[in-house]
Coordinates of N, CA and C in Angstrom, one line a residue:
M1 N 88.3 26.4 -9.6 CA 87.1 25.9 -9.0 C 85.9 26.2 -9.9
A2 N 85.0 25.3 -10.0 CA 83.8 25.4 -10.9 C 82.7 26.3 -10.3
S3 N 82.0 27.0 -11.1 CA 80.9 27.8 -10.5 C 79.7 27.0 -10.1
P4 N 78.9 27.5 -9.2 CA 77.7 26.7 -8.7 C 76.8 26.4 -9.8
F5 N 76.6 27.3 -10.8 CA 75.7 27.0 -11.9 C 76.2 25.8 -12.8
Y6 N 77.5 25.8 -13.0 CA 78.1 24.7 -13.7 C 77.8 23.4 -13.0
Q7 N 78.0 23.4 -11.7 CA 77.8 22.1 -10.9 C 76.3 21.7 -11.0
Y8 N 75.4 22.7 -11.0 CA 74.0 22.4 -11.1 C 73.6 21.8 -12.4
A9 N 74.2 22.4 -13.5 CA 74.0 21.9 -14.8 C 74.5 20.5 -15.0
K10 N 75.6 20.2 -14.3 CA 76.2 18.9 -14.4 C 75.4 17.9 -13.7
I11 N 74.8 18.3 -12.6 CA 73.9 17.4 -11.8 C 72.6 17.1 -12.7
L12 N 72.1 18.1 -13.3 CA 70.9 17.9 -14.1 C 71.2 17.0 -15.4
A13 N 72.4 17.1 -15.9 CA 72.7 16.3 -17.0 C 72.7 14.8 -16.6
N14 N 73.0 14.5 -15.4 CA 73.0 13.1 -14.9 C 71.6 12.5 -15.0
T15 N 71.5 11.3 -15.1 CA 70.1 10.6 -15.2 C 69.8 10.0 -13.8
T16 N 70.3 10.5 -12.8 CA 69.9 10.0 -11.5 C 68.5 10.4 -11.1
N17 N 67.9 9.7 -10.2 CA 66.6 10.0 -9.7 C 66.5 11.4 -9.2
Y18 N 67.5 11.9 -8.5 CA 67.5 13.2 -7.9 C 67.5 14.3 -9.1
A19 N 68.3 14.0 -10.1 CA 68.4 14.9 -11.2 C 67.1 15.0 -12.0
K20 N 66.4 13.9 -12.1 CA 65.1 13.9 -12.8 C 64.1 14.7 -12.0
R21 N 64.1 14.5 -10.7 CA 63.1 15.2 -9.8 C 63.4 16.7 -9.8
M22 N 64.7 17.1 -9.8 CA 65.0 18.5 -9.8 C 64.6 19.1 -11.1
A23 N 64.8 18.4 -12.2 CA 64.4 18.9 -13.6 C 62.9 19.2 -13.6
R24 N 62.2 18.2 -13.1 CA 60.7 18.3 -13.1 C 60.3 19.5 -12.3
L25 N 60.9 19.7 -11.1 CA 60.6 20.8 -10.2 C 60.9 22.1 -10.9
S26 N 62.1 22.2 -11.5 CA 62.5 23.4 -12.2 C 61.5 23.7 -13.3
N27 N 61.0 22.7 -14.1 CA 60.1 23.0 -15.1 C 58.7 23.4 -14.6
R28 N 58.3 22.9 -13.5 CA 57.0 23.3 -12.9 C 57.1 24.7 -12.4
I29 N 58.2 25.1 -11.8 CA 58.4 26.4 -11.3 C 58.4 27.5 -12.4
F30 N 59.0 27.2 -13.5 CA 59.2 28.2 -14.6 C 58.1 28.0 -15.7
G31 N 57.0 27.2 -15.4 CA 55.9 27.1 -16.3 C 56.1 26.3 -17.5
E32 N 57.1 25.4 -17.5 CA 57.4 24.5 -18.7 C 56.7 23.2 -18.4
M33 N 56.7 22.3 -19.4 CA 56.1 21.0 -19.2 C 57.0 20.2 -18.2
A34 N 56.4 19.6 -17.2 CA 57.2 18.9 -16.2 C 57.7 17.6 -16.7
R35 N 57.0 16.9 -17.5 CA 57.4 15.6 -18.0 C 57.4 15.8 -19.6
P36 N 58.3 15.0 -20.2 CA 58.3 15.1 -21.7 C 57.0 14.7 -22.3
T37 N 56.5 15.4 -23.3 CA 55.2 15.2 -23.9 C 55.3 14.9 -25.4
E38 N 54.6 14.0 -25.9 CA 54.6 13.7 -27.3 C 54.0 14.8 -28.1
P39 N 54.4 15.0 -29.3 CA 53.8 16.1 -30.1 C 52.3 15.9 -30.4
T40 N 51.9 14.7 -30.4 CA 50.5 14.4 -30.7 C 49.6 14.9 -29.5
S41 N 50.1 14.8 -28.3 CA 49.3 15.3 -27.2 C 49.6 16.7 -26.7
F42 N 50.5 17.4 -27.5 CA 50.9 18.7 -27.2 C 49.8 19.7 -27.4
K43 N 48.8 19.4 -28.2 CA 47.6 20.3 -28.4 C 46.8 20.4 -27.1
V44 N 46.7 19.4 -26.3 CA 46.0 19.4 -25.0 C 46.8 20.3 -24.1
V45 N 48.1 20.3 -24.1 CA 48.9 21.1 -23.2 C 48.7 22.6 -23.6
K46 N 48.7 22.9 -24.9 CA 48.5 24.2 -25.3 C 47.1 24.8 -24.9
L47 N 46.1 23.9 -25.1 CA 44.7 24.3 -24.7 C 44.6 24.6 -23.2
L48 N 45.2 23.8 -22.4 CA 45.1 23.9 -20.9 C 46.0 25.1 -20.4
S49 N 47.1 25.4 -21.2 CA 47.9 26.5 -20.7 C 47.5 27.9 -21.2
A50 N 46.5 27.9 -22.1 CA 46.0 29.2 -22.6 C 45.1 29.8 -21.6
E51 N 44.9 31.1 -21.8 CA 44.0 31.9 -20.9 C 42.6 31.4 -21.0
P52 N 41.8 31.3 -20.0 CA 40.5 30.8 -20.1 C 39.6 31.7 -20.9
L53 N 38.7 31.1 -21.7 CA 37.9 31.9 -22.7 C 37.1 32.9 -22.0
D54 N 36.5 32.6 -20.8 CA 35.6 33.6 -20.1 C 36.4 34.8 -19.6
Q55 N 37.7 34.8 -19.6 CA 38.5 35.9 -19.2 C 39.1 36.7 -20.3
T56 N 38.9 36.3 -21.5 CA 39.4 37.0 -22.7 C 38.5 38.2 -23.0
Q57 N 39.1 39.3 -23.5 CA 38.3 40.5 -23.7 C 37.2 40.3 -24.8
R58 N 37.5 39.4 -25.7 CA 36.5 39.1 -26.8 C 35.2 38.6 -26.2
F59 N 35.3 37.8 -25.2 CA 34.1 37.2 -24.6 C 33.5 38.1 -23.5
V60 N 34.4 38.8 -22.8 CA 33.9 39.7 -21.7 C 33.1 40.9 -22.3
N61 N 33.5 41.4 -23.5 CA 32.8 42.6 -24.1 C 31.8 42.2 -25.1
Y62 N 31.4 40.9 -25.2 CA 30.5 40.5 -26.3 C 29.1 41.1 -26.1
Y63 N 28.6 40.9 -24.9 CA 27.3 41.4 -24.6 C 27.4 42.8 -23.8
P64 N 26.4 43.7 -24.0 CA 26.5 44.9 -23.2 C 26.2 44.7 -21.8
R65 N 26.6 45.6 -20.9 CA 26.4 45.4 -19.5 C 25.0 45.8 -19.1
H66 N 24.0 44.9 -19.2 CA 22.6 45.3 -19.0 C 22.3 45.7 -17.6
N67 N 22.9 45.0 -16.6 CA 22.6 45.3 -15.2 C 23.1 46.7 -14.8
E68 N 24.3 47.0 -15.2 CA 24.8 48.3 -14.9 C 24.0 49.5 -15.6
I69 N 23.7 49.2 -16.8 CA 22.9 50.2 -17.6 C 21.5 50.4 -16.9
H70 N 20.9 49.3 -16.5 CA 19.6 49.4 -15.9 C 19.6 50.2 -14.6
I71 N 20.6 49.9 -13.8 CA 20.8 50.6 -12.5 C 21.0 52.1 -12.8
L72 N 21.9 52.4 -13.8 CA 22.2 53.8 -14.1 C 20.9 54.5 -14.6
M73 N 20.1 53.9 -15.4 CA 18.9 54.5 -15.9 C 17.9 54.7 -14.8
R74 N 17.8 53.8 -13.9 CA 16.8 53.9 -12.8 C 17.2 55.1 -11.9
T75 N 18.5 55.2 -11.7 CA 19.0 56.3 -10.9 C 18.8 57.7 -11.6
L76 N 19.0 57.7 -12.9 CA 18.8 59.0 -13.6 C 17.3 59.3 -13.6
R77 N 16.4 58.3 -13.7 CA 15.0 58.5 -13.7 C 14.6 59.1 -12.3
A78 N 15.2 58.5 -11.3 CA 14.8 59.0 -9.9 C 15.2 60.5 -9.7
H79 N 16.3 60.9 -10.4 CA 16.8 62.3 -10.3 C 16.0 63.2 -11.3
G80 N 15.2 62.6 -12.2 CA 14.5 63.4 -13.2 C 15.3 63.7 -14.4
L81 N 16.4 63.0 -14.7 CA 17.2 63.3 -15.8 C 16.9 62.4 -17.0
Y82 N 16.1 61.4 -16.8 CA 15.8 60.4 -17.9 C 14.3 60.1 -17.7
R83 N 13.6 60.0 -18.9 CA 12.2 59.7 -18.9 C 12.0 58.3 -19.5
D84 N 11.5 57.4 -18.7 CA 11.3 56.0 -19.2 C 9.8 55.9 -19.3
E85 N 9.2 55.9 -20.5 CA 7.8 55.9 -20.8 C 7.2 54.6 -20.2
H86 N 7.9 53.5 -20.4 CA 7.3 52.2 -19.9 C 7.1 52.2 -18.4
E87 N 8.2 52.7 -17.7 CA 8.1 52.8 -16.2 C 7.0 53.8 -15.8
D88 N 6.9 54.9 -16.5 CA 5.8 55.9 -16.2 C 4.5 55.2 -16.4
F89 N 4.3 54.4 -17.5 CA 3.0 53.7 -17.7 C 2.7 52.8 -16.6
K90 N 3.7 52.0 -16.1 CA 3.5 51.0 -15.0 C 3.1 51.8 -13.7
D91 N 3.8 52.9 -13.5 CA 3.4 53.7 -12.3 C 2.0 54.2 -12.3
E92 N 1.6 54.6 -13.5 CA 0.3 55.2 -13.7 C -0.8 54.0 -13.5
M93 N -0.5 52.9 -14.1 CA -1.4 51.7 -13.9 C -1.5 51.3 -12.4
K94 N -0.4 51.4 -11.7 CA -0.4 51.1 -10.3 C -1.3 52.1 -9.5
R95 N -1.1 53.4 -9.9 CA -1.9 54.4 -9.2 C -3.4 54.3 -9.5
L96 N -3.7 54.0 -10.7 CA -5.2 53.8 -11.1 C -5.8 52.6 -10.4
R97 N -5.0 51.5 -10.2 CA -5.5 50.3 -9.5 C -5.8 50.7 -8.0
I98 N -4.9 51.4 -7.4 CA -5.1 51.8 -6.0 C -6.3 52.7 -5.9
L99 N -6.6 53.6 -6.9 CA -7.7 54.5 -6.9 C -9.0 53.6 -7.0
R100 N -9.0 52.5 -7.7 CA -10.2 51.7 -7.8 C -10.4 50.8 -6.6
G101 N -9.4 50.8 -5.7 CA -9.5 49.9 -4.5 C -8.9 48.6 -4.7
K102 N -8.1 48.4 -5.7 CA -7.5 47.0 -6.0 C -6.1 46.9 -5.3
G103 N -5.6 47.9 -4.6 CA -4.3 47.8 -4.1 C -4.3 47.0 -2.8
P104 N -3.2 46.8 -2.1 CA -3.1 46.1 -0.9 C -3.8 46.9 0.2
P105 N -4.4 46.2 1.2 CA -5.1 47.0 2.3 C -4.1 47.7 3.2
K106 N -4.5 48.8 3.8 CA -3.7 49.5 4.7 C -3.4 48.7 6.0
K107 N -2.4 49.2 6.8 CA -2.1 48.4 8.0 C -3.3 48.4 8.9
G108 N -3.6 47.2 9.4 CA -4.7 47.0 10.3 C -6.1 46.9 9.7
E109 N -6.1 46.8 8.3 CA -7.4 46.6 7.6 C -7.5 45.4 6.8
G110 N -6.6 44.4 7.1 CA -6.5 43.2 6.4 C -7.6 42.2 6.8
K111 N -7.5 40.9 6.3 CA -8.4 39.9 6.7 C -8.4 39.5 8.1
R112 N -7.2 39.4 8.7 CA -7.2 39.1 10.2 C -7.8 40.1 11.0
A113 N -7.6 41.4 10.7 CA -8.2 42.5 11.5 C -9.7 42.4 11.4
K114 N -10.3 42.1 10.2 CA -11.7 42.0 10.0 C -12.3 40.8 10.8
K115 N -11.6 39.8 10.9 CA -12.0 38.6 11.7 C -12.2 39.0 13.2
K116 N -11.3 39.8 13.7 CA -11.4 40.2 15.1 C -12.6 41.0 15.4
D117 N -13.0 41.8 14.4 CA -14.2 42.6 14.6 C -15.5 41.8 14.8
L118 N -15.5 40.7 14.1 CA -16.8 39.9 14.2 C -17.0 39.2 15.5

């Protein structure tokens, strides 16, 4: 008696419609080309089967991680472990603006509150 694999191979060797469909299904399952492809259009098959460029390490690691570094530096500055002169300057300018009276009004001293007094 013949083995099941031999019988399966014999069915696939046939050119029946069922054999063709089973061969295509087998190729799709195992990542091969489902239908025969000409060598001239094989370049497209290779391009589409390759890993996407945005997932390759060369592209992922091209630019530094600015967002993560910024969050880390802001946290370190809040803990007093890092001194950012530009942020210090901006804080000082904000403080001086408030001292000159250029900051936002306090709660209940805005334009609407002044209109009610009149």
